[in-house]
Structures are given as structure tokens and as C-alpha cells.
């Protein structure tokens, strides 16, 4: 992944960052001759302070009324936090459809990664799946093959766990030595969410695994049809069939409407947009 185009892409990234800050701060930023340091970018972002709003004065926002309830039906972070975003580097992969974005770890507080900032990894882009037309099929070496609708899955007892999900490529940006400026780029291929779903073992109970059933092929419904083989021990231990993250339905990026989640295992085994589990020997 190391690449000589790094300097160019860093310039492009900082130019993009300059575009995201308020225009007066941007003028400052550009005037200072842009030395391409992350520290300078940060100064530009926080640089604009209107002293009239500081004590002992009454700040402007205390002298007027703000927008009322439901002016934003689905809440978003303060506009002053607009640099807290997922990022990728253009030279990492040939195309954004099969690529990865990183979480801004340097800005995150506490344990939970907010849904909008969970790192993303796709092999064929994000499929748009209508949950009413999506099914999870469990077949192969089972007594009773079954096809579950999303409603079926949600009728089973649910379980929530707080756990990290990490791409095994995390850190790979520097496997050949230091080259990145921010934690986001060096280690941002990791997230921690509360995942809610049904235990895979519960569903396997329903279909009845035959004695020679030792492995499970999990297949996604994305254009890549990405699949991984999961040993039966993991499936019966703590694997979850997950439909919610941090209290709301999975984000499309994270596998809406349903994904496999293997706690503590390489992220790639947690197959998203899960459509099929085939039990094999
Ligand atoms: N169907 C499908 N599942 C997938 C992938 C994919 O491309 N397609 N990427 C995998 C990889 S390599 C990782 S690291 C995780 C990333 O999960 P996230 O995008 O929710 O962070 O999903 C895994 N599951
Ligand atoms: Mo991954």
C-alpha cells in the first residue's frame, strides 16, 4: 500500500480540508502559505473566534430564538464538527467501489463509534436492499432447511453486545514504514458498536445441524457475493446474526438489513448483506 504519490494526495487532502472550513478561516489558511501540516489545518478550523461572544458579553446565540423541534427530523452533529468525518486516500485502491474508509479515531470519545463514522469496507459498493425482499436462507447439511424473512429473524430473542470490528488490514498503511499524518489513516479501520441480533446458534437449532456439518459458508448479497467459511465451533459459540447497530437498524454501509458478526474475529468474516448460510462438512 505504500506509495510515492503520497505527497500529492496529502496536498489534495489538505486542499479539500480547507474547502470544508468557514470561508474567513479558509482565507487565513491559504494566506499562511499552506505548509501542509495537519496542525495548521486544525488551527484554521478553530481559528475563527468572535471575541464579542466571549465573557463578560452576552453571546449572540443567547439573544435570539433557534429552530424548533423536528426542524432536523434525523439529528446530525453540530456544523462545527464537520471535519469529523470518514476519510480515505485516493491512491489506496483503483476504485471507491472496492475500497476502505477510515474512522477519525483522533476525534472520537469514549467507547462507541457513532454510526455515521464507522469505517467502511466494500468489495462491490453498497447494495440497496429492500428488506421486504430480502431473505436469509440456511441450507446444506441440515434436517430442515429454512428461509427467514426479516420479520422472522426479529421474532427470535434478541441479544446485544458491545464489541469492536476491525479489518485485518488495519495498520497496513504503514507496514512499509511511517508515511501517514493522522491516527485516522494509520489505525482507523476499526469501530466499536453495540450490535443487536439473534444468536446464530438459535437459528442453527431451528434447522438442525447434521453430525457431519462442520463449516458454514456465509454469503453476502452484494455484487461481490462475498463469502467466508466459518467453523461450526465459532457459529455455536458467540456468532450473531445482526440487524441493528447502536440502537437503530444497520446502516446500508454496515450490511443492511442483516449481517453476520463474529466477535473478536477478522472483520472480513463478518459477512454483510447476508443472504445464505450453507452448512458443509
Ligand atoms: N458482503 C460483504 N461483506 C463484507 C465485506 C464485503 O465487501 N461484502 N467486506 C468485509 C470486510 S473485508 C470487512 S473489514 C468488514 C467491514 O465491515 P464494515 O464495513 O461494517 O466496517 O466487512 C466484511 N464483510
Ligand atoms: Mo477487511
CSV table of C-alpha atoms and ligand atoms in Angstrom, one decimal:
chain,number,residue,atom,x,y,z
A,1,UNK,CA,0.0,0.0,0.0
A,2,UNK,CA,3.0,2.3,0.4
A,3,UNK,CA,3.1,4.7,-2.5
A,4,UNK,CA,5.2,7.5,-3.8
A,5,UNK,CA,2.1,9.6,-4.8
A,6,UNK,CA,1.7,10.3,-1.1
A,7,UNK,CA,2.8,13.9,-1.2
A,8,UNK,CA,0.4,14.8,-3.9
A,9,UNK,CA,-2.5,13.2,-2.2
A,10,UNK,CA,-1.7,14.9,1.1
A,11,UNK,CA,-1.8,18.2,-0.7
A,12,UNK,CA,-5.1,17.3,-2.3
A,13,UNK,CA,-6.4,16.2,1.1
A,14,UNK,CA,-5.4,19.4,2.8
A,15,UNK,CA,-6.9,21.5,0.0
A,16,UNK,CA,-10.1,19.5,0.4
A,17,UNK,CA,-10.0,20.1,4.2
A,18,UNK,CA,-9.5,23.9,3.5
A,19,UNK,CA,-12.7,23.8,1.5
A,20,UNK,CA,-14.6,22.4,4.4
A,21,UNK,CA,-13.8,25.2,6.9
A,22,UNK,CA,-15.6,28.5,7.1
A,23,UNK,CA,-14.6,30.9,4.3
A,24,UNK,CA,-12.8,33.5,6.6
A,25,UNK,CA,-10.8,30.7,8.2
A,26,UNK,CA,-10.1,29.4,4.7
A,27,UNK,CA,-8.6,32.8,3.7
A,28,UNK,CA,-6.4,32.7,6.7
A,29,UNK,CA,-5.4,29.1,5.9
A,30,UNK,CA,-4.5,29.9,2.3
A,31,UNK,CA,-2.8,33.2,3.3
A,32,UNK,CA,-0.4,31.4,5.7
A,33,UNK,CA,1.1,29.7,2.6
A,34,UNK,CA,-0.2,26.2,3.5
A,35,UNK,CA,2.7,24.3,4.9
A,36,UNK,CA,0.9,21.1,4.6
A,37,UNK,CA,0.8,20.2,8.3
A,38,UNK,CA,-2.2,18.7,10.0
A,39,UNK,CA,-1.6,21.1,12.9
A,40,UNK,CA,-2.0,24.2,10.6
A,41,UNK,CA,-5.2,22.7,9.2
A,42,UNK,CA,-6.5,22.3,12.8
A,43,UNK,CA,-5.6,25.9,13.7
A,44,UNK,CA,-7.6,27.1,10.6
A,45,UNK,CA,-10.6,25.2,11.7
A,46,UNK,CA,-10.7,26.6,15.3
A,47,UNK,CA,-9.1,29.9,14.4
A,48,UNK,CA,-12.2,32.0,13.9
A,49,UNK,CA,-13.2,33.4,17.3
A,50,UNK,CA,-15.5,36.3,17.6
A,51,UNK,CA,-14.5,38.0,20.8
A,52,UNK,CA,-17.9,39.8,21.2
A,53,UNK,CA,-19.3,36.4,22.1
A,54,UNK,CA,-16.9,35.9,25.0
A,55,UNK,CA,-17.4,36.8,28.7
A,56,UNK,CA,-18.3,39.3,30.0
A,57,UNK,CA,-20.5,39.9,26.9
A,58,UNK,CA,-23.8,38.0,26.3
A,59,UNK,CA,-23.1,35.9,23.2
A,60,UNK,CA,-25.2,36.3,20.1
A,61,UNK,CA,-26.8,32.9,20.3
A,62,UNK,CA,-28.4,34.0,23.6
A,63,UNK,CA,-30.1,36.9,22.0
A,64,UNK,CA,-32.4,35.1,19.6
A,65,UNK,CA,-34.5,32.0,19.2
A,66,UNK,CA,-33.3,28.9,17.5
A,67,UNK,CA,-35.1,26.4,15.2
A,68,UNK,CA,-37.8,24.4,16.9
A,69,UNK,CA,-38.3,20.7,17.4
A,70,UNK,CA,-38.2,18.4,14.3
A,71,UNK,CA,-36.5,21.1,12.2
A,72,UNK,CA,-34.0,18.3,11.8
A,73,UNK,CA,-36.1,15.1,11.8
A,74,UNK,CA,-32.9,12.9,11.9
A,75,UNK,CA,-30.3,14.6,14.1
A,76,UNK,CA,-26.8,15.4,12.8
A,77,UNK,CA,-23.7,16.7,14.6
A,78,UNK,CA,-23.0,20.4,15.1
A,79,UNK,CA,-21.8,22.1,11.9
A,80,UNK,CA,-18.6,23.0,13.9
A,81,UNK,CA,-17.8,19.3,13.9
A,82,UNK,CA,-17.8,19.0,10.1
A,83,UNK,CA,-14.2,17.8,10.0
A,84,UNK,CA,-15.0,14.7,12.0
A,85,UNK,CA,-15.7,12.5,9.0
A,86,UNK,CA,-14.7,9.2,7.4
A,87,UNK,CA,-11.8,9.6,5.0
A,88,UNK,CA,-10.0,7.5,2.5
A,89,UNK,CA,-6.9,8.1,0.4
A,90,UNK,CA,-7.3,8.2,-3.3
A,91,UNK,CA,-4.2,6.2,-4.1
A,92,UNK,CA,-5.1,3.2,-1.9
A,93,UNK,CA,-7.3,1.4,-4.4
A,94,UNK,CA,-8.2,1.7,-8.0
A,95,UNK,CA,-11.8,2.5,-7.4
A,96,UNK,CA,-14.1,3.6,-4.5
A,97,UNK,CA,-16.4,0.7,-5.1
A,98,UNK,CA,-13.8,-1.8,-3.8
A,99,UNK,CA,-12.1,0.2,-1.1
A,100,UNK,CA,-12.0,1.2,2.5
A,101,UNK,CA,-12.6,4.3,4.5
A,102,UNK,CA,-11.2,5.1,8.0
A,103,UNK,CA,-12.8,6.3,11.2
A,104,UNK,CA,-11.5,9.6,12.6
A,105,UNK,CA,-10.2,7.9,15.8
A,106,UNK,CA,-8.3,11.1,16.8
A,107,UNK,CA,-11.7,12.9,17.3
A,108,UNK,CA,-13.7,10.1,18.9
A,109,UNK,CA,-14.5,10.0,22.6
A,110,UNK,CA,-15.5,7.0,24.8
A,111,UNK,CA,-16.2,3.5,23.6
A,112,UNK,CA,-18.9,3.6,20.9
A,113,UNK,CA,-18.2,4.6,17.3
A,114,UNK,CA,-21.2,6.7,16.1
A,115,UNK,CA,-23.0,5.0,13.2
A,116,UNK,CA,-22.1,7.7,10.7
A,117,UNK,CA,-18.4,7.3,11.4
A,118,UNK,CA,-18.0,3.5,11.4
A,119,UNK,CA,-15.2,2.6,8.9
A,120,UNK,CA,-16.5,1.1,5.7
A,121,UNK,CA,-15.1,-1.8,3.6
A,122,UNK,CA,-16.8,-3.0,0.4
A,123,UNK,CA,-15.8,-5.2,-2.4
A,124,UNK,CA,-18.6,-4.1,-4.8
A,125,UNK,CA,-20.1,-1.0,-3.3
A,126,UNK,CA,-23.2,-0.7,-1.1
A,127,UNK,CA,-26.2,-2.6,-2.4
A,128,UNK,CA,-29.6,-1.0,-1.9
A,129,UNK,CA,-31.6,-3.9,-0.4
A,130,UNK,CA,-35.4,-3.7,0.2
A,131,UNK,CA,-35.8,-5.6,3.5
A,132,UNK,CA,-39.2,-6.9,2.4
A,133,UNK,CA,-37.5,-8.6,-0.5
A,134,UNK,CA,-34.5,-9.9,1.4
A,135,UNK,CA,-34.3,-13.4,2.9
A,136,UNK,CA,-31.7,-15.4,4.9
A,137,UNK,CA,-31.5,-19.0,3.7
A,138,UNK,CA,-30.0,-21.7,5.8
A,139,UNK,CA,-29.4,-25.0,3.9
A,140,UNK,CA,-26.9,-27.8,3.3
A,141,UNK,CA,-26.2,-30.4,5.9
A,142,UNK,CA,-29.4,-29.7,7.9
A,143,UNK,CA,-32.5,-31.6,8.7
A,144,UNK,CA,-34.9,-28.8,8.0
A,145,UNK,CA,-33.6,-26.1,5.5
A,146,UNK,CA,-35.3,-22.7,6.2
A,147,UNK,CA,-35.7,-19.3,4.6
A,148,UNK,CA,-36.1,-16.4,7.1
A,149,UNK,CA,-37.7,-13.0,6.4
A,150,UNK,CA,-36.5,-10.0,8.4
A,151,UNK,CA,-39.7,-10.2,10.4
A,152,UNK,CA,-39.0,-13.9,11.2
A,153,UNK,CA,-35.5,-13.0,12.4
A,154,UNK,CA,-36.8,-10.2,14.7
A,155,UNK,CA,-39.2,-12.6,16.3
A,156,UNK,CA,-36.4,-14.6,17.9
A,157,UNK,CA,-35.0,-13.5,21.3
A,158,UNK,CA,-32.6,-10.6,20.7
A,159,UNK,CA,-29.1,-10.1,22.1
A,160,UNK,CA,-26.9,-7.0,22.2
A,161,UNK,CA,-23.2,-7.0,22.6
A,162,UNK,CA,-20.7,-4.1,22.6
A,163,UNK,CA,-17.7,-5.2,20.5
A,164,UNK,CA,-15.1,-4.0,18.1
A,165,UNK,CA,-14.9,-4.9,14.4
A,166,UNK,CA,-11.5,-4.5,12.8
A,167,UNK,CA,-10.3,-5.0,9.3
A,168,UNK,CA,-7.1,-7.2,9.4
A,169,UNK,CA,-5.6,-4.7,7.0
A,170,UNK,CA,-5.7,-2.1,9.8
A,171,UNK,CA,-2.2,-0.6,10.3
A,172,UNK,CA,-1.3,-1.7,6.7
A,173,UNK,CA,-0.9,1.9,5.6
A,174,UNK,CA,2.4,1.8,7.5
A,175,UNK,CA,3.6,-1.8,7.1
A,176,UNK,CA,6.4,-0.4,4.9
A,177,UNK,CA,7.2,2.3,7.4
A,178,UNK,CA,5.7,5.6,8.6
A,179,UNK,CA,4.0,7.6,5.9
A,180,UNK,CA,0.7,9.0,7.2
A,181,UNK,CA,0.0,12.0,9.4
A,182,UNK,CA,-3.1,11.0,11.4
A,183,UNK,CA,-4.3,8.2,13.6
A,184,UNK,CA,-7.3,8.0,11.3
A,185,UNK,CA,-5.1,6.8,8.4
A,186,UNK,CA,-2.8,4.6,10.3
A,187,UNK,CA,-5.4,2.8,12.5
A,188,UNK,CA,-8.9,3.9,11.5
A,189,UNK,CA,-10.0,0.6,10.1
A,190,UNK,CA,-11.7,-0.3,13.4
A,191,UNK,CA,-15.0,0.5,15.0
A,192,UNK,CA,-16.8,-0.4,18.2
A,193,UNK,CA,-20.6,-0.6,18.3
A,194,UNK,CA,-23.5,-2.1,20.2
A,195,UNK,CA,-24.6,-4.9,17.8
A,196,UNK,CA,-28.1,-6.4,18.2
A,197,UNK,CA,-29.5,-9.5,16.6
A,198,UNK,CA,-30.2,-13.2,17.2
A,199,UNK,CA,-27.6,-15.7,18.1
A,200,UNK,CA,-26.6,-17.8,15.1
A,201,UNK,CA,-26.8,-20.9,17.4
A,202,UNK,CA,-30.5,-20.2,17.9
A,203,UNK,CA,-31.1,-20.3,14.1
A,204,UNK,CA,-28.9,-23.4,13.8
A,205,UNK,CA,-31.1,-25.1,16.4
A,206,UNK,CA,-34.1,-24.4,14.2
A,207,UNK,CA,-32.6,-26.0,11.1
A,208,UNK,CA,-30.9,-28.9,13.0
A,209,UNK,CA,-27.3,-29.4,12.0
A,210,UNK,CA,-26.4,-32.9,10.8
A,211,UNK,CA,-23.5,-34.7,12.6
A,212,UNK,CA,-21.0,-34.1,9.7
A,213,UNK,CA,-21.9,-30.4,9.4
A,214,UNK,CA,-18.6,-28.7,10.5
A,215,UNK,CA,-18.3,-25.5,8.5
A,216,UNK,CA,-20.6,-22.7,7.4
A,217,UNK,CA,-20.3,-20.8,4.1
A,218,UNK,CA,-21.7,-17.3,4.7
A,219,UNK,CA,-22.5,-15.4,1.5
A,220,UNK,CA,-23.4,-11.7,1.0
A,221,UNK,CA,-26.0,-10.3,-1.3
A,222,UNK,CA,-23.7,-7.6,-2.7
A,223,UNK,CA,-22.4,-7.6,-6.2
A,224,UNK,CA,-19.2,-9.3,-4.9
A,225,UNK,CA,-21.3,-12.1,-3.4
A,226,UNK,CA,-18.5,-12.0,-0.8
A,227,UNK,CA,-18.3,-15.3,1.2
A,228,UNK,CA,-16.3,-16.7,4.0
A,229,UNK,CA,-16.2,-20.1,5.7
A,230,UNK,CA,-16.9,-20.1,9.5
A,231,UNK,CA,-16.1,-23.1,11.6
A,232,UNK,CA,-19.1,-24.6,13.5
A,233,UNK,CA,-17.4,-24.0,16.9
A,234,UNK,CA,-17.5,-20.2,16.3
A,235,UNK,CA,-21.0,-20.3,15.0
A,236,UNK,CA,-22.2,-22.2,18.1
A,237,UNK,CA,-20.2,-20.0,20.4
A,238,UNK,CA,-20.9,-16.3,20.0
A,239,UNK,CA,-21.6,-15.5,16.4
A,240,UNK,CA,-24.6,-13.2,15.9
A,241,UNK,CA,-27.0,-12.5,13.0
A,242,UNK,CA,-27.2,-8.8,13.4
A,243,UNK,CA,-29.9,-6.4,12.3
A,244,UNK,CA,-29.2,-3.3,14.4
A,245,UNK,CA,-26.2,-1.2,15.5
A,246,UNK,CA,-26.1,1.4,18.2
A,247,UNK,CA,-29.9,1.2,18.7
A,248,UNK,CA,-31.1,1.6,15.1
A,249,UNK,CA,-31.2,-0.7,12.1
A,250,UNK,CA,-27.9,-1.4,10.5
A,251,UNK,CA,-26.7,1.3,8.2
A,252,UNK,CA,-26.6,0.3,4.5
A,253,UNK,CA,-22.8,0.6,4.7
A,254,UNK,CA,-22.7,-1.9,7.5
A,255,UNK,CA,-24.8,-4.6,5.9
A,256,UNK,CA,-28.5,-3.5,6.0
A,257,UNK,CA,-30.7,-5.3,6.6
A,258,UNK,CA,-28.7,-8.2,8.1
A,259,UNK,CA,-25.1,-9.2,8.6
A,260,UNK,CA,-23.1,-11.9,10.3
A,261,UNK,CA,-21.0,-10.7,13.3
A,262,UNK,CA,-18.1,-12.8,14.6
A,263,UNK,CA,-16.9,-11.1,17.8
A,264,UNK,CA,-13.1,-10.7,18.0
A,265,UNK,CA,-12.5,-12.2,14.6
A,266,UNK,CA,-11.1,-10.6,11.4
A,267,UNK,CA,-13.7,-8.1,10.1
A,268,UNK,CA,-13.9,-9.8,6.7
A,269,UNK,CA,-15.5,-12.9,8.3
A,270,UNK,CA,-18.5,-10.7,9.4
A,271,UNK,CA,-20.2,-11.0,6.1
A,272,UNK,CA,-22.6,-8.1,5.3
A,273,UNK,CA,-25.9,-8.1,3.5
A,274,UNK,CA,-26.1,-11.8,4.5
A,275,UNK,CA,-28.3,-13.9,2.2
A,276,UNK,CA,-27.2,-17.5,2.7
A,277,UNK,CA,-25.6,-19.9,5.2
A,278,UNK,CA,-24.7,-23.3,3.7
A,279,UNK,CA,-23.6,-26.0,6.2
A,280,UNK,CA,-20.8,-28.2,4.8
A,281,UNK,CA,-18.6,-31.0,6.1
B,1,LIG,N1,-20.9,-9.0,1.7
B,1,LIG,C1,-19.8,-8.4,2.1
B,1,LIG,N2,-19.4,-8.5,3.4
B,1,LIG,C2,-18.3,-7.9,3.9
B,1,LIG,C3,-17.4,-7.2,3.0
B,1,LIG,C4,-17.8,-7.1,1.6
B,1,LIG,O1,-17.2,-6.4,0.8
B,1,LIG,N3,-19.0,-7.7,1.3
B,1,LIG,N4,-16.2,-6.7,3.5
B,1,LIG,C5,-15.7,-7.3,4.7
B,1,LIG,C6,-14.5,-6.7,5.3
B,1,LIG,S1,-13.0,-7.0,4.5
B,1,LIG,C7,-14.6,-6.0,6.5
B,1,LIG,S2,-13.2,-5.5,7.2
B,1,LIG,C8,-15.9,-5.8,7.1
B,1,LIG,C9,-16.1,-4.3,7.3
B,1,LIG,O2,-17.3,-4.0,8.0
B,1,LIG,P1,-17.8,-2.5,8.0
B,1,LIG,O3,-17.9,-2.0,6.6
B,1,LIG,O4,-19.2,-2.7,8.6
B,1,LIG,O5,-16.9,-1.7,8.8
B,1,LIG,O6,-17.0,-6.3,6.4
B,1,LIG,C10,-16.7,-7.5,5.8
B,1,LIG,N5,-18.0,-8.0,5.2
B,2,LIG,MO1,-11.3,-6.2,5.7
